[in-house]
PDB file of C-alpha atoms and ligand atoms in Angstrom:
ATOM      1  CA  MET A   1     -12.793  21.444 -55.807  1.00 71.00           C
ATOM      2  CA  THR A   2     -12.485  17.973 -54.086  1.00 82.00           C
ATOM      3  CA  ARG A   3     -13.468  15.528 -57.061  1.00 95.00           C
ATOM      4  CA  GLN A   4     -15.031  12.188 -55.594  1.00 98.00           C
ATOM      5  CA  ALA A   5     -13.431   9.299 -56.847  1.00 98.00           C
ATOM      6  CA  LEU A   6     -15.921   6.724 -57.960  1.00 98.00           C
ATOM      7  CA  ILE A   7     -16.348   3.206 -59.481  1.00 99.00           C
ATOM      8  CA  ILE A   8     -19.775   2.593 -61.367  1.00 99.00           C
ATOM      9  CA  ASP A   9     -20.884  -0.997 -61.309  1.00 99.00           C
ATOM     10  CA  CYS A  10     -23.445  -1.561 -63.462  1.00 98.00           C
ATOM     11  CA  ASP A  11     -25.602  -3.605 -66.073  1.00 98.00           C
ATOM     12  CA  PRO A  12     -26.534  -0.961 -69.058  1.00 98.00           C
ATOM     13  CA  GLY A  13     -29.851  -1.136 -68.966  1.00 97.00           C
ATOM     14  CA  VAL A  14     -31.653   1.645 -70.170  1.00 98.00           C
ATOM     15  CA  ASP A  15     -31.554   3.348 -66.634  1.00 98.00           C
ATOM     16  CA  ASP A  16     -28.011   2.572 -66.180  1.00 98.00           C
ATOM     17  CA  ALA A  17     -27.462   4.470 -69.089  1.00 98.00           C
ATOM     18  CA  VAL A  18     -28.840   7.478 -67.967  1.00 98.00           C
ATOM     19  CA  ALA A  19     -26.877   7.227 -64.697  1.00 98.00           C
ATOM     20  CA  LEU A  20     -23.074   6.973 -66.695  1.00 98.00           C
ATOM     21  CA  MET A  21     -24.508  10.076 -68.725  1.00 98.00           C
ATOM     22  CA  LEU A  22     -24.920  11.934 -65.235  1.00 98.00           C
ATOM     23  CA  ALA A  23     -21.550  10.612 -64.244  1.00 98.00           C
ATOM     24  CA  PHE A  24     -19.724  10.749 -67.524  1.00 98.00           C
ATOM     25  CA  GLY A  25     -20.820  14.354 -67.734  1.00 98.00           C
ATOM     26  CA  SER A  26     -20.425  15.485 -64.298  1.00 97.00           C
ATOM     27  CA  SER A  27     -16.423  17.093 -63.543  1.00 96.00           C
ATOM     28  CA  GLU A  28     -17.413  16.944 -59.787  1.00 97.00           C
ATOM     29  CA  LEU A  29     -16.385  13.317 -60.172  1.00 98.00           C
ATOM     30  CA  ASP A  30     -13.485  11.405 -60.739  1.00 98.00           C
ATOM     31  CA  LEU A  31     -14.535   8.459 -62.478  1.00 98.00           C
ATOM     32  CA  LEU A  32     -12.051   5.816 -61.939  1.00 98.00           C
ATOM     33  CA  ALA A  33     -13.664   2.687 -63.679  1.00 98.00           C
ATOM     34  CA  VAL A  34     -16.888   1.557 -65.112  1.00 99.00           C
ATOM     35  CA  THR A  35     -17.426  -2.291 -64.266  1.00 99.00           C
ATOM     36  CA  ALA A  36     -19.915  -4.677 -66.056  1.00 98.00           C
ATOM     37  CA  VAL A  37     -22.315  -7.523 -64.387  1.00 98.00           C
ATOM     38  CA  GLY A  38     -24.681  -9.701 -65.728  1.00 98.00           C
ATOM     39  CA  GLY A  39     -27.910  -8.724 -65.268  1.00 98.00           C
ATOM     40  CA  ASN A  40     -30.612  -6.896 -67.225  1.00 98.00           C
ATOM     41  CA  VAL A  41     -28.603  -8.550 -70.148  1.00 98.00           C
ATOM     42  CA  PRO A  42     -25.831 -11.133 -70.211  1.00 98.00           C
ATOM     43  CA  VAL A  43     -22.422  -9.554 -69.084  1.00 98.00           C
ATOM     44  CA  GLU A  44     -20.612  -9.513 -72.965  1.00 98.00           C
ATOM     45  CA  LYS A  45     -23.847  -7.320 -73.707  1.00 98.00           C
ATOM     46  CA  THR A  46     -23.638  -4.890 -70.729  1.00 98.00           C
ATOM     47  CA  ALA A  47     -19.755  -4.661 -71.136  1.00 98.00           C
ATOM     48  CA  ARG A  48     -20.428  -3.706 -74.593  1.00 98.00           C
ATOM     49  CA  ASN A  49     -23.060  -1.043 -74.010  1.00 98.00           C
ATOM     50  CA  ALA A  50     -20.933   0.327 -70.940  1.00 98.00           C
ATOM     51  CA  ARG A  51     -18.137   1.034 -74.240  1.00 98.00           C
ATOM     52  CA  MET A  52     -21.095   2.276 -76.369  1.00 98.00           C
ATOM     53  CA  LEU A  53     -21.965   4.835 -73.633  1.00 98.00           C
ATOM     54  CA  ARG A  54     -18.533   5.821 -72.950  1.00 98.00           C
ATOM     55  CA  GLN A  55     -17.780   6.319 -76.510  1.00 98.00           C
ATOM     56  CA  ILE A  56     -20.825   8.428 -77.012  1.00 98.00           C
ATOM     57  CA  ALA A  57     -20.023  10.395 -73.807  1.00 98.00           C
ATOM     58  CA  GLY A  58     -16.321  11.027 -75.140  1.00 97.00           C
ATOM     59  CA  ARG A  59     -14.813   9.483 -72.101  1.00 97.00           C
ATOM     60  CA  LEU A  60     -12.450   6.709 -73.270  1.00 97.00           C
ATOM     61  CA  ASP A  61     -10.333   8.195 -70.099  1.00 97.00           C
ATOM     62  CA  VAL A  62     -12.533   5.984 -68.319  1.00 98.00           C
ATOM     63  CA  PRO A  63     -11.618   2.247 -68.184  1.00 98.00           C
ATOM     64  CA  VAL A  64     -14.364  -0.638 -68.498  1.00 98.00           C
ATOM     65  CA  PHE A  65     -13.946  -3.573 -66.910  1.00 98.00           C
ATOM     66  CA  MET A  66     -16.197  -6.691 -67.549  1.00 98.00           C
ATOM     67  CA  GLY A  67     -17.136  -8.726 -64.372  1.00 98.00           C
ATOM     68  CA  ALA A  68     -19.375 -11.636 -63.170  1.00 98.00           C
ATOM     69  CA  ASP A  69     -21.502 -13.467 -65.852  1.00 97.00           C
ATOM     70  CA  ARG A  70     -23.818 -15.106 -63.539  1.00 98.00           C
ATOM     71  CA  PRO A  71     -24.625 -14.822 -59.611  1.00 98.00           C
ATOM     72  CA  LEU A  72     -23.002 -16.296 -56.911  1.00 98.00           C
ATOM     73  CA  ARG A  73     -25.129 -19.040 -56.972  1.00 97.00           C
ATOM     74  CA  ARG A  74     -27.963 -19.266 -59.153  1.00 97.00           C
ATOM     75  CA  GLU A  75     -28.991 -18.813 -62.576  1.00 95.00           C
ATOM     76  CA  PRO A  76     -28.875 -15.706 -64.323  1.00 95.00           C
ATOM     77  CA  ALA A  77     -31.912 -14.242 -64.796  1.00 91.00           C
ATOM     78  CA  GLY A  78     -32.200 -10.633 -67.385  1.00 89.00           C
ATOM     79  CA  ALA A  79     -34.818  -8.339 -67.343  1.00 87.00           C
ATOM     80  CA  GLY A  80     -34.524  -8.044 -71.605  1.00 88.00           C
ATOM     81  CA  GLU A  81     -38.248  -6.991 -71.506  1.00 89.00           C
ATOM     82  CA  PHE A  82     -37.533  -4.004 -69.985  1.00 93.00           C
ATOM     83  CA  HIS A  83     -34.517  -2.915 -71.345  1.00 94.00           C
ATOM     84  CA  GLY A  84     -34.952  -4.331 -74.780  1.00 95.00           C
ATOM     85  CA  ALA A  85     -32.505  -7.506 -76.269  1.00 95.00           C
ATOM     86  CA  GLU A  86     -29.639  -5.743 -76.901  1.00 97.00           C
ATOM     87  CA  GLY A  87     -30.114  -3.947 -73.215  1.00 97.00           C
ATOM     88  CA  LEU A  88     -30.006  -0.010 -74.622  1.00 98.00           C
ATOM     89  CA  GLY A  89     -33.648  -0.130 -75.442  1.00 97.00           C
ATOM     90  CA  ASP A  90     -34.040   0.542 -79.436  1.00 95.00           C
ATOM     91  CA  MET A  91     -30.378   1.755 -79.810  1.00 96.00           C
ATOM     92  CA  THR A  92     -28.852  -0.068 -82.343  1.00 96.00           C
ATOM     93  CA  PRO A  93     -25.547  -1.606 -81.136  1.00 96.00           C
ATOM     94  CA  PHE A  94     -22.188  -1.072 -82.686  1.00 97.00           C
ATOM     95  CA  GLU A  95     -18.620  -2.285 -82.099  1.00 96.00           C
ATOM     96  CA  PRO A  96     -17.208   0.440 -79.926  1.00 96.00           C
ATOM     97  CA  ASP A  97     -14.010   1.415 -80.891  1.00 91.00           C
ATOM     98  CA  ALA A  98     -12.434   1.119 -77.661  1.00 95.00           C
ATOM     99  CA  PRO A  99     -11.496  -2.608 -75.866  1.00 97.00           C
ATOM    100  CA  CYS A 100     -12.419  -3.661 -72.356  1.00 98.00           C
ATOM    101  CA  ALA A 101      -9.473  -3.214 -70.218  1.00 98.00           C
ATOM    102  CA  GLU A 102      -7.609  -6.282 -68.779  1.00 98.00           C
ATOM    103  CA  GLY A 103      -8.668  -8.395 -65.803  1.00 98.00           C
ATOM    104  CA  HIS A 104     -11.792  -8.818 -64.328  1.00 98.00           C
ATOM    105  CA  ALA A 105     -13.941  -6.474 -62.372  1.00 98.00           C
ATOM    106  CA  ALA A 106     -13.758  -7.483 -59.254  1.00 98.00           C
ATOM    107  CA  ASP A 107     -10.081  -7.158 -59.312  1.00 98.00           C
ATOM    108  CA  ALA A 108     -10.193  -3.877 -60.815  1.00 98.00           C
ATOM    109  CA  ILE A 109     -12.174  -2.821 -57.569  1.00 98.00           C
ATOM    110  CA  ILE A 110      -9.592  -4.163 -55.104  1.00 98.00           C
ATOM    111  CA  GLU A 111      -6.857  -2.446 -57.330  1.00 98.00           C
ATOM    112  CA  LEU A 112      -8.425   0.585 -57.372  1.00 98.00           C
ATOM    113  CA  VAL A 113     -10.027   1.167 -53.640  1.00 98.00           C
ATOM    114  CA  MET A 114      -7.014  -0.656 -51.878  1.00 98.00           C
ATOM    115  CA  GLY A 115      -4.221   1.583 -54.003  1.00 98.00           C
ATOM    116  CA  ARG A 116      -6.075   4.668 -52.763  1.00 98.00           C
ATOM    117  CA  PRO A 117      -6.577   6.424 -49.293  1.00 97.00           C
ATOM    118  CA  GLU A 118      -8.969   4.633 -46.690  1.00 97.00           C
ATOM    119  CA  GLU A 119     -12.841   5.585 -47.355  1.00 97.00           C
ATOM    120  CA  SER A 120     -11.399   8.086 -50.353  1.00 98.00           C
ATOM    121  CA  VAL A 121     -13.105   5.656 -53.140  1.00 98.00           C
ATOM    122  CA  ALA A 122     -17.029   5.330 -53.839  1.00 98.00           C
ATOM    123  CA  VAL A 123     -18.514   2.774 -55.310  1.00 98.00           C
ATOM    124  CA  ALA A 124     -22.079   2.986 -57.288  1.00 99.00           C
ATOM    125  CA  VAL A 125     -23.630  -0.169 -57.588  1.00 99.00           C
ATOM    126  CA  LEU A 126     -26.789  -0.240 -60.146  1.00 99.00           C
ATOM    127  CA  GLY A 127     -27.016  -4.044 -60.912  1.00 98.00           C
ATOM    128  CA  PRO A 128     -27.007  -7.402 -59.363  1.00 98.00           C
ATOM    129  CA  LEU A 129     -24.060  -7.029 -56.285  1.00 98.00           C
ATOM    130  CA  THR A 130     -22.146 -10.238 -57.745  1.00 98.00           C
ATOM    131  CA  ASN A 131     -18.943  -8.125 -58.556  1.00 98.00           C
ATOM    132  CA  LEU A 132     -18.601  -6.155 -55.295  1.00 98.00           C
ATOM    133  CA  ALA A 133     -19.382  -9.529 -53.581  1.00 98.00           C
ATOM    134  CA  LEU A 134     -16.475 -11.252 -55.012  1.00 98.00           C
ATOM    135  CA  ALA A 135     -13.972  -8.504 -54.330  1.00 98.00           C
ATOM    136  CA  LEU A 136     -14.875  -8.565 -51.044  1.00 98.00           C
ATOM    137  CA  ARG A 137     -14.799 -12.139 -50.984  1.00 98.00           C
ATOM    138  CA  LYS A 138     -11.057 -12.329 -52.507  1.00 98.00           C
ATOM    139  CA  GLU A 139      -9.837  -9.088 -50.376  1.00 98.00           C
ATOM    140  CA  PRO A 140     -11.713  -8.899 -46.918  1.00 95.00           C
ATOM    141  CA  ARG A 141      -9.934  -5.434 -46.028  1.00 96.00           C
ATOM    142  CA  LEU A 142     -11.775  -4.001 -49.002  1.00 97.00           C
ATOM    143  CA  ALA A 143     -14.815  -3.600 -46.377  1.00 96.00           C
ATOM    144  CA  GLY A 144     -12.463  -1.346 -44.512  1.00 95.00           C
ATOM    145  CA  ARG A 145     -11.233   0.928 -46.946  1.00 97.00           C
ATOM    146  CA  LEU A 146     -14.405   1.454 -49.026  1.00 98.00           C
ATOM    147  CA  GLY A 147     -16.110   4.983 -49.023  1.00 98.00           C
ATOM    148  CA  PRO A 148     -19.496   4.814 -49.559  1.00 98.00           C
ATOM    149  CA  VAL A 149     -21.174   2.205 -51.228  1.00 98.00           C
ATOM    150  CA  ALA A 150     -24.496   3.813 -52.937  1.00 99.00           C
ATOM    151  CA  ILE A 151     -27.043   0.912 -54.091  1.00 99.00           C
ATOM    152  CA  MET A 152     -29.732   1.050 -56.318  1.00 99.00           C
ATOM    153  CA  GLY A 153     -31.597  -1.852 -54.741  1.00 98.00           C
ATOM    154  CA  GLY A 154     -33.965  -3.172 -52.165  1.00 98.00           C
ATOM    155  CA  ALA A 155     -37.802  -3.216 -51.891  1.00 98.00           C
ATOM    156  CA  ARG A 156     -39.801  -2.147 -48.817  1.00 98.00           C
ATOM    157  CA  SER A 157     -43.027   0.021 -48.628  1.00 97.00           C
ATOM    158  CA  GLU A 158     -43.406   0.556 -52.522  1.00 96.00           C
ATOM    159  CA  GLY A 159     -43.226  -3.668 -52.833  1.00 96.00           C
ATOM    160  CA  GLY A 160     -41.055  -5.302 -55.487  1.00 97.00           C
ATOM    161  CA  ASN A 161     -40.713  -4.926 -59.374  1.00 96.00           C
ATOM    162  CA  ILE A 162     -39.493  -8.304 -60.194  1.00 96.00           C
ATOM    163  CA  THR A 163     -42.012 -10.084 -57.439  1.00 97.00           C
ATOM    164  CA  ALA A 164     -44.519  -8.840 -55.254  1.00 97.00           C
ATOM    165  CA  SER A 165     -41.516  -8.356 -52.492  1.00 97.00           C
ATOM    166  CA  ALA A 166     -38.333  -7.927 -54.220  1.00 98.00           C
ATOM    167  CA  GLU A 167     -36.502  -5.851 -56.380  1.00 98.00           C
ATOM    168  CA  PHE A 168     -34.570  -6.780 -59.317  1.00 98.00           C
ATOM    169  CA  ASN A 169     -30.738  -6.302 -58.481  1.00 98.00           C
ATOM    170  CA  ILE A 170     -31.366  -7.401 -55.341  1.00 98.00           C
ATOM    171  CA  TRP A 171     -33.597 -10.347 -56.323  1.00 98.00           C
ATOM    172  CA  ALA A 172     -31.182 -11.319 -59.040  1.00 98.00           C
ATOM    173  CA  ASP A 173     -28.637 -12.014 -56.764  1.00 98.00           C
ATOM    174  CA  PRO A 174     -29.714 -12.428 -53.452  1.00 98.00           C
ATOM    175  CA  GLU A 175     -26.666 -14.488 -51.758  1.00 98.00           C
ATOM    176  CA  ALA A 176     -24.534 -11.239 -53.215  1.00 98.00           C
ATOM    177  CA  ALA A 177     -26.252  -8.731 -51.759  1.00 98.00           C
ATOM    178  CA  ALA A 178     -26.205 -10.410 -47.862  1.00 98.00           C
ATOM    179  CA  GLU A 179     -22.723 -10.835 -48.397  1.00 98.00           C
ATOM    180  CA  VAL A 180     -22.012  -7.216 -49.239  1.00 98.00           C
ATOM    181  CA  LEU A 181     -24.364  -5.716 -46.378  1.00 98.00           C
ATOM    182  CA  ALA A 182     -23.072  -8.324 -44.045  1.00 97.00           C
ATOM    183  CA  THR A 183     -19.160  -6.787 -44.279  1.00 96.00           C
ATOM    184  CA  GLY A 184     -20.290  -3.434 -42.619  1.00 90.00           C
ATOM    185  CA  CYS A 185     -19.481  -1.663 -45.499  1.00 94.00           C
ATOM    186  CA  ASP A 186     -21.176   1.859 -45.533  1.00 96.00           C
ATOM    187  CA  ALA A 187     -23.712   0.646 -47.439  1.00 98.00           C
ATOM    188  CA  VAL A 188     -26.581   3.252 -48.656  1.00 98.00           C
ATOM    189  CA  LEU A 189     -29.522   1.805 -50.510  1.00 98.00           C
ATOM    190  CA  PHE A 190     -32.070   3.240 -52.842  1.00 99.00           C
ATOM    191  CA  GLY A 191     -34.537   1.101 -53.204  1.00 98.00           C
ATOM    192  CA  LEU A 192     -37.897   1.720 -55.041  1.00 98.00           C
ATOM    193  CA  ASP A 193     -39.478   3.676 -51.964  1.00 98.00           C
ATOM    194  CA  ALA A 194     -37.275   6.495 -53.189  1.00 98.00           C
ATOM    195  CA  THR A 195     -36.785   5.645 -57.017  1.00 98.00           C
ATOM    196  CA  HIS A 196     -40.246   5.495 -57.674  1.00 97.00           C
ATOM    197  CA  GLN A 197     -40.630   9.001 -57.005  1.00 98.00           C
ATOM    198  CA  VAL A 198     -38.344   9.974 -59.830  1.00 98.00           C
ATOM    199  CA  ARG A 199     -40.269   9.784 -63.125  1.00 97.00           C
ATOM    200  CA  ALA A 200     -39.261  10.277 -66.669  1.00 97.00           C
ATOM    201  CA  THR A 201     -42.276  12.608 -67.224  1.00 96.00           C
ATOM    202  CA  GLU A 202     -43.188  13.984 -70.911  1.00 94.00           C
ATOM    203  CA  ALA A 203     -41.989  17.681 -69.840  1.00 95.00           C
ATOM    204  CA  ARG A 204     -38.483  16.055 -68.297  1.00 97.00           C
ATOM    205  CA  ILE A 205     -37.942  13.748 -71.599  1.00 97.00           C
ATOM    206  CA  ALA A 206     -38.921  17.000 -74.042  1.00 96.00           C
ATOM    207  CA  ALA A 207     -36.153  18.659 -72.064  1.00 96.00           C
ATOM    208  CA  LEU A 208     -33.134  16.556 -72.792  1.00 97.00           C
ATOM    209  CA  GLU A 209     -34.414  15.930 -76.197  1.00 96.00           C
ATOM    210  CA  ALA A 210     -34.284  19.671 -76.831  1.00 95.00           C
ATOM    211  CA  ALA A 211     -30.573  19.912 -75.391  1.00 95.00           C
ATOM    212  CA  GLY A 212     -29.495  18.445 -78.722  1.00 93.00           C
ATOM    213  CA  THR A 213     -26.158  16.616 -77.863  1.00 97.00           C
ATOM    214  CA  PRO A 214     -25.297  12.979 -78.071  1.00 97.00           C
ATOM    215  CA  MET A 215     -25.483  12.283 -74.432  1.00 98.00           C
ATOM    216  CA  ALA A 216     -28.774  14.107 -73.941  1.00 98.00           C
ATOM    217  CA  ASP A 217     -30.106  12.427 -77.386  1.00 98.00           C
ATOM    218  CA  ALA A 218     -28.792   8.974 -75.997  1.00 98.00           C
ATOM    219  CA  ALA A 219     -30.673   9.515 -72.475  1.00 98.00           C
ATOM    220  CA  ALA A 220     -33.760  10.554 -74.142  1.00 98.00           C
ATOM    221  CA  SER A 221     -34.271   8.022 -76.109  1.00 98.00           C
ATOM    222  CA  MET A 222     -33.481   5.326 -73.158  1.00 98.00           C
ATOM    223  CA  MET A 223     -36.462   7.203 -71.608  1.00 97.00           C
ATOM    224  CA  ARG A 224     -38.663   7.027 -74.555  1.00 97.00           C
ATOM    225  CA  PHE A 225     -38.467   3.298 -74.524  1.00 97.00           C
ATOM    226  CA  SER A 226     -38.733   3.188 -70.791  1.00 96.00           C
ATOM    227  CA  GLN A 227     -42.143   5.182 -71.333  1.00 94.00           C
ATOM    228  CA  ARG A 228     -43.256   2.593 -73.906  1.00 93.00           C
ATOM    229  CA  VAL A 229     -42.433  -0.495 -71.606  1.00 92.00           C
ATOM    230  CA  GLU A 230     -44.268   1.208 -68.498  1.00 90.00           C
ATOM    231  CA  ARG A 231     -47.607   1.652 -70.832  1.00 88.00           C
ATOM    232  CA  ARG A 232     -47.686  -1.928 -72.401  1.00 89.00           C
ATOM    233  CA  ILE A 233     -46.518  -3.960 -68.783  1.00 86.00           C
ATOM    234  CA  VAL A 234     -46.800  -1.842 -65.854  1.00 82.00           C
ATOM    235  CA  GLY A 235     -49.781   0.183 -66.909  1.00 83.00           C
ATOM    236  CA  TRP A 236     -50.111   3.996 -66.578  1.00 83.00           C
ATOM    237  CA  PRO A 237     -52.832   5.999 -64.206  1.00 82.00           C
ATOM    238  CA  SER A 238     -54.444   8.759 -65.785  1.00 77.00           C
ATOM    239  CA  LEU A 239     -52.008  11.531 -64.014  1.00 74.00           C
ATOM    240  CA  SER A 240     -50.877  14.295 -66.106  1.00 71.00           C
ATOM    241  CA  GLU A 241     -47.331  14.421 -64.450  1.00 83.00           C
ATOM    242  CA  TRP A 242     -46.227  10.474 -65.180  1.00 88.00           C
ATOM    243  CA  GLY A 243     -43.980   8.610 -66.211  1.00 94.00           C
ATOM    244  CA  PRO A 244     -41.506   5.350 -66.193  1.00 96.00           C
ATOM    245  CA  PRO A 245     -39.181   5.419 -62.898  1.00 97.00           C
ATOM    246  CA  VAL A 246     -35.586   5.862 -63.678  1.00 98.00           C
ATOM    247  CA  HIS A 247     -33.924   4.613 -60.970  1.00 98.00           C
ATOM    248  CA  ASP A 248     -29.947   4.031 -61.543  1.00 98.00           C
ATOM    249  CA  PRO A 249     -29.516   7.931 -61.510  1.00 98.00           C
ATOM    250  CA  CYS A 250     -30.366   7.881 -57.702  1.00 98.00           C
ATOM    251  CA  PRO A 251     -27.161   6.967 -56.497  1.00 99.00           C
ATOM    252  CA  VAL A 252     -24.943   9.214 -58.583  1.00 98.00           C
ATOM    253  CA  ALA A 253     -26.836  11.745 -57.860  1.00 98.00           C
ATOM    254  CA  TRP A 254     -26.981  11.216 -54.391  1.00 98.00           C
ATOM    255  CA  LEU A 255     -22.815  11.256 -54.507  1.00 98.00           C
ATOM    256  CA  LEU A 256     -22.998  14.948 -56.732  1.00 98.00           C
ATOM    257  CA  ARG A 257     -25.625  16.140 -54.359  1.00 98.00           C
ATOM    258  CA  PRO A 258     -26.793  14.749 -51.031  1.00 98.00           C
ATOM    259  CA  ASP A 259     -29.613  17.189 -50.110  1.00 98.00           C
ATOM    260  CA  LEU A 260     -31.782  15.632 -52.708  1.00 98.00           C
ATOM    261  CA  PHE A 261     -32.423  12.987 -50.974  1.00 98.00           C
ATOM    262  CA  GLN A 262     -33.373  11.745 -47.069  1.00 98.00           C
ATOM    263  CA  LEU A 263     -31.867   8.891 -45.683  1.00 98.00           C
ATOM    264  CA  LYS A 264     -32.883   7.111 -42.655  1.00 98.00           C
ATOM    265  CA  PRO A 265     -29.982   4.873 -40.889  1.00 98.00           C
ATOM    266  CA  CYS A 266     -31.262   1.085 -40.415  1.00 98.00           C
ATOM    267  CA  ARG A 267     -29.817  -2.658 -40.574  1.00 97.00           C
ATOM    268  CA  ILE A 268     -30.924  -4.088 -43.734  1.00 98.00           C
ATOM    269  CA  ALA A 269     -31.201  -7.896 -43.989  1.00 98.00           C
ATOM    270  CA  VAL A 270     -31.607  -9.788 -47.319  1.00 98.00           C
ATOM    271  CA  GLU A 271     -34.348 -13.125 -47.912  1.00 98.00           C
ATOM    272  CA  THR A 272     -32.211 -15.799 -49.396  1.00 98.00           C
ATOM    273  CA  GLU A 273     -33.965 -18.842 -48.286  1.00 97.00           C
ATOM    274  CA  SER A 274     -37.597 -18.775 -49.457  1.00 97.00           C
ATOM    275  CA  GLU A 275     -38.442 -18.421 -53.133  1.00 94.00           C
ATOM    276  CA  LEU A 276     -41.473 -16.286 -52.662  1.00 97.00           C
ATOM    277  CA  THR A 277     -39.798 -13.821 -51.097  1.00 98.00           C
ATOM    278  CA  ARG A 278     -36.246 -14.257 -52.357  1.00 98.00           C
ATOM    279  CA  GLY A 279     -34.595 -10.754 -52.725  1.00 98.00           C
ATOM    280  CA  HIS A 280     -36.751  -9.456 -50.092  1.00 98.00           C
ATOM    281  CA  THR A 281     -35.243  -6.406 -48.194  1.00 98.00           C
ATOM    282  CA  ALA A 282     -35.978  -6.467 -44.700  1.00 98.00           C
ATOM    283  CA  VAL A 283     -35.187  -2.560 -43.315  1.00 98.00           C
ATOM    284  CA  GLU A 284     -35.065  -2.611 -39.763  1.00 98.00           C
ATOM    285  CA  PHE A 285     -35.008   1.436 -38.245  1.00 98.00           C
ATOM    286  CA  ARG A 286     -35.440   0.394 -34.567  1.00 97.00           C
ATOM    287  CA  PRO A 287     -32.368   0.400 -32.597  1.00 95.00           C
ATOM    288  CA  SER A 288     -33.930  -1.617 -30.011  1.00 94.00           C
ATOM    289  CA  VAL A 289     -34.536  -4.639 -32.436  1.00 93.00           C
ATOM    290  CA  ALA A 290     -31.438  -4.163 -34.793  1.00 92.00           C
ATOM    291  CA  GLY A 291     -28.552  -3.511 -32.173  1.00 92.00           C
ATOM    292  CA  SER A 292     -26.856  -1.211 -34.534  1.00 94.00           C
ATOM    293  CA  LEU A 293     -27.674   0.421 -37.785  1.00 96.00           C
ATOM    294  CA  PRO A 294     -24.786   0.174 -40.162  1.00 96.00           C
ATOM    295  CA  HIS A 295     -26.981   0.782 -43.512  1.00 98.00           C
ATOM    296  CA  ARG A 296     -28.757   3.767 -44.873  1.00 98.00           C
ATOM    297  CA  TRP A 297     -32.182   3.852 -46.615  1.00 98.00           C
ATOM    298  CA  ALA A 298     -33.478   6.441 -48.984  1.00 98.00           C
ATOM    299  CA  VAL A 299     -36.966   7.506 -48.164  1.00 98.00           C
ATOM    300  CA  SER A 300     -37.242  10.161 -50.267  1.00 98.00           C
ATOM    301  CA  ALA A 301     -35.847  11.378 -53.387  1.00 98.00           C
ATOM    302  CA  ASP A 302     -35.875  15.320 -55.256  1.00 98.00           C
ATOM    303  CA  ALA A 303     -37.248  14.377 -58.803  1.00 98.00           C
ATOM    304  CA  GLU A 304     -36.666  18.000 -60.109  1.00 98.00           C
ATOM    305  CA  GLY A 305     -33.181  17.911 -58.674  1.00 98.00           C
ATOM    306  CA  ILE A 306     -32.021  14.873 -60.238  1.00 98.00           C
ATOM    307  CA  PHE A 307     -33.368  15.619 -63.699  1.00 98.00           C
ATOM    308  CA  ALA A 308     -31.775  19.022 -63.375  1.00 97.00           C
ATOM    309  CA  LEU A 309     -28.508  17.545 -62.671  1.00 98.00           C
ATOM    310  CA  ILE A 310     -29.111  15.260 -65.446  1.00 98.00           C
ATOM    311  CA  ALA A 311     -29.621  17.852 -67.765  1.00 97.00           C
ATOM    312  CA  GLY A 312     -26.946  19.801 -66.827  1.00 97.00           C
ATOM    313  CA  ALA A 313     -24.532  16.965 -67.114  1.00 98.00           C
ATOM    314  CA  VAL A 314     -25.744  16.114 -70.722  1.00 97.00           C
ATOM    315  CA  ARG A 315     -25.962  19.921 -72.078  1.00 94.00           C
ATOM    316  CA  PRO A 316     -23.928  21.685 -74.868  1.00 86.00           C
ATOM    317  CA  ARG A 317     -20.347  21.783 -73.679  1.00 79.00           C
ATOM    318  CA  ARG A 318     -19.477  25.644 -74.262  1.00 66.00           C
ATOM    319  CA  THR A 319     -16.211  25.230 -76.458  1.00 55.00           C
ATOM    320  CA  ILE A 320     -13.224  27.247 -74.798  1.00 50.00           C
TER     321      ILE A 320
HETATM  322  O1  RIB B 401     -35.017  -2.658 -60.278  1.00 58.66           O
HETATM  323  C1  RIB B 401     -34.697  -1.613 -61.350  1.00 58.66           C
HETATM  324  C2  RIB B 401     -32.916  -2.323 -61.230  1.00 58.66           C
HETATM  325  O2  RIB B 401     -32.786  -3.444 -62.113  1.00 58.66           O
HETATM  326  C3  RIB B 401     -32.382  -1.165 -61.977  1.00 58.66           C
HETATM  327  O3  RIB B 401     -30.864  -0.967 -61.591  1.00 58.66           O
HETATM  328  C4  RIB B 401     -32.592  -1.672 -63.387  1.00 58.66           C
HETATM  329  O4  RIB B 401     -31.488  -1.257 -64.378  1.00 58.66           O
HETATM  330  C5  RIB B 401     -32.311  -3.211 -63.194  1.00 58.66           C
HETATM  331  O5  RIB B 401     -31.185  -3.361 -63.138  1.00 58.66           O
HETATM  332 CA1   CA B 402     -29.392  -1.280 -63.713  1.00 58.66          CA
END
């Protein structure tokens, strides 16, 4: 089995935590590093949270690098109301055993990608794109060297979640997103059109709670927190099968099972000038208008299949 080499850049974050558990528990992935960026909470907390989750998963073999503490140009903006002040919902923070690896996340991305065969290393970006943008600025050859860049971000048909027209990761650092997309890297965006189809229903959370492993417990607790936030802040339609969207596992799930998603070729541009529509992703599917279609946009996601992957990744391991 050829394992997909992967770097996960994230801002844990309750749904980042679920994505990390999926990655930590998937032997098909060769997880080279986790890089932390400021986003949901400041980078000191997102890096600590990544180290906490790594320890819970027993994956101290995966280095964690700290990255950008602020966007390229704008003031840092958090999302603590959706992730808790410490970033991992109700989980009580602890000082993890292992520290961050030496060096900035952007330099780690450059070194890991440039040191391996062309297009062999995928990057999953689950927070603002600042670290990747900094890496691409420092080493422009990176764009041609990268494998797929699977990004949780973007708003189109579903509208936005931080504003009427923008999704948080792109809104938090629109300049970074615009720069990354302009490099021509193989960007695949899992925006709200897809991630809003992936909801943590009661049955799906209960299945994780029944697994009885530290990884499953951590993932379930994050979703329980999001359930309460969804009811309080977003609202809850009277549907039996409803729950909070779990955004960040989607890029990782795609790398494991691309058949769980429907993607459409497109060209994506990011609004960076208007404050009203800052961070909006203009997704153009028409080649006659776009000229070429270098990006891909996820239009559908198989939630049942994605949760089956998560459950498989956090299940009890048979001791041999
Ligand atoms: O809009 C959802 C995204 O913003 C997710 O990555 C979530 O963790 C927050 O960072
Ligand atoms: Ca995130």
